[in-house]
């Protein structure tokens, strides 16, 4: 599985990756991260269709992950799930407006972050059909 992590700050990307870890849950496979700092890189990666989940920094500059999430959800057919990270609990409503699949609040709690990402990845799975 491939997770895109977007922030203009390397330390925010690192905090997200460290909080979630390489295996968010025992029933999920290892994840690989692709870290990007610019909007063009996000759009390129998402358009390539190889991202299973995107985590966008809602505080990124000059374009934040909240508006970017809304754009991606509107423009990409069968858009992969997107998690938005915010600095304040009160900003959760903005992430909901952006059509995010889940929200992470800084400072990140590793257990909550990994569980949130695992839940979103599980919901994305396509069930096998016999016959």
Coordinates of C-alpha atoms in Angstrom, one line a residue:
X1 CA 0.0 0.0 0.0
X2 CA 1.2 3.5 -0.8
X3 CA 0.4 6.5 1.3
X4 CA 1.1 10.0 0.1
X5 CA 2.0 12.6 2.8
X6 CA 1.8 16.2 1.9
X7 CA 3.1 19.2 3.8
X8 CA 5.4 22.1 3.0
X9 CA 7.3 21.3 6.3
X10 CA 9.5 18.2 6.4
X11 CA 9.0 18.0 10.2
X12 CA 5.2 17.7 9.8
X13 CA 5.6 14.9 7.2
X14 CA 8.0 13.2 9.5
X15 CA 5.6 13.4 12.5
X16 CA 2.8 11.9 10.4
X17 CA 4.9 9.0 9.1
X18 CA 6.3 8.3 12.6
X19 CA 2.9 8.4 14.3
X20 CA 1.4 6.0 11.8
X21 CA 4.3 3.7 11.3
X22 CA 5.1 1.2 8.6
X23 CA 2.2 -1.1 9.5
X24 CA -0.8 0.8 11.0
X25 CA -2.5 -2.5 12.0
X26 CA -1.6 -6.2 12.2
X27 CA -4.3 -7.1 9.6
X28 CA -2.9 -4.7 7.1
X29 CA 0.2 -5.0 4.9
X30 CA 3.2 -2.7 5.3
X31 CA 2.8 0.7 3.8
X32 CA 5.3 2.7 1.7
X33 CA 5.2 6.5 2.0
X34 CA 5.8 9.0 -0.7
X35 CA 6.4 12.4 0.9
X36 CA 5.8 15.6 -1.1
X37 CA 6.0 19.3 -0.4
X38 CA 4.3 20.9 -3.4
X39 CA 0.9 20.9 -4.9
X40 CA 2.2 19.9 -8.4
X41 CA 3.7 16.7 -6.8
X42 CA 0.4 15.9 -5.1
X43 CA -1.6 16.3 -8.3
X44 CA 1.0 14.2 -10.2
X45 CA 0.9 11.4 -7.7
X46 CA -2.9 11.4 -7.4
X47 CA -3.3 11.4 -11.2
X48 CA -1.0 8.5 -11.6
X49 CA -3.5 6.4 -9.7
X50 CA -1.0 4.5 -7.5
X51 CA -1.9 6.2 -4.2
X52 CA -4.0 4.1 -1.7
X53 CA -4.4 7.0 0.8
X54 CA -3.4 10.6 1.0
X55 CA -2.7 12.5 4.2
X56 CA -2.8 16.3 3.6
X57 CA -1.6 18.9 6.1
X58 CA -4.4 21.3 6.6
X59 CA -1.9 24.0 7.6
X60 CA 0.4 23.7 4.5
X61 CA 1.4 26.9 2.8
X62 CA 0.7 28.5 0.4
X63 CA -2.1 26.0 -0.4
X64 CA -3.6 24.1 2.5
X65 CA -4.6 20.5 2.6
X66 CA -8.3 21.4 3.3
X67 CA -8.9 23.2 0.1
X68 CA -6.7 20.7 -1.8
X69 CA -8.8 17.8 -0.4
X70 CA -12.0 19.4 -1.6
X71 CA -10.5 19.9 -5.1
X72 CA -9.2 16.3 -5.3
X73 CA -12.5 14.9 -4.2
X74 CA -14.3 17.0 -6.8
X75 CA -12.0 16.4 -9.7
X76 CA -10.8 12.8 -9.4
X77 CA -13.2 10.0 -10.2
X78 CA -12.9 7.3 -7.6
X79 CA -10.6 9.5 -5.6
X80 CA -8.6 7.5 -3.0
X81 CA -9.4 8.2 0.6
X82 CA -8.0 11.4 2.1
X83 CA -7.1 12.2 5.7
X84 CA -6.6 15.8 6.6
X85 CA -4.4 16.8 9.6
X86 CA -5.3 19.9 11.5
X87 CA -3.7 21.8 14.4
X88 CA -6.9 22.5 16.4
X89 CA -9.8 20.3 17.3
X90 CA -12.1 23.2 16.3
X91 CA -10.9 22.9 12.7
X92 CA -12.4 19.4 12.3
X93 CA -15.5 21.0 10.7
X94 CA -13.3 22.4 7.9
X95 CA -12.0 19.0 7.2
X96 CA -15.5 17.7 7.1
X97 CA -16.4 20.5 4.6
X98 CA -13.5 19.4 2.5
X99 CA -15.0 15.9 2.2
X100 CA -12.1 14.3 4.0
X101 CA -12.6 10.6 4.9
X102 CA -11.0 11.2 8.4
X103 CA -9.2 13.9 10.4
X104 CA -6.0 13.8 12.5
X105 CA -5.4 16.4 15.1
X106 CA -1.9 17.6 16.2
X107 CA -0.1 16.8 18.3
X108 CA -0.5 13.3 16.9
X109 CA -1.2 10.4 19.2
X110 CA 0.5 7.3 17.5
X111 CA -2.3 4.9 18.6
X112 CA -5.1 7.2 17.4
X113 CA -3.3 8.1 14.2
X114 CA -2.5 4.5 13.3
X115 CA -6.0 3.3 14.1
X116 CA -7.6 6.1 12.1
X117 CA -5.5 5.4 9.0
X118 CA -6.1 1.6 9.4
X119 CA -9.9 2.2 9.6
X120 CA -9.8 4.3 6.4
X121 CA -7.7 1.7 4.6
X122 CA -10.0 -1.1 5.7
X123 CA -13.0 0.7 4.4
X124 CA -11.3 1.1 1.0
X125 CA -10.8 -2.6 0.5
X126 CA -12.9 -4.3 -2.1
X127 CA -14.5 -7.5 -0.8
X128 CA -13.7 -10.7 -2.7
X129 CA -16.6 -12.4 -4.5
X130 CA -16.8 -16.1 -4.9
X131 CA -18.2 -17.6 -8.1

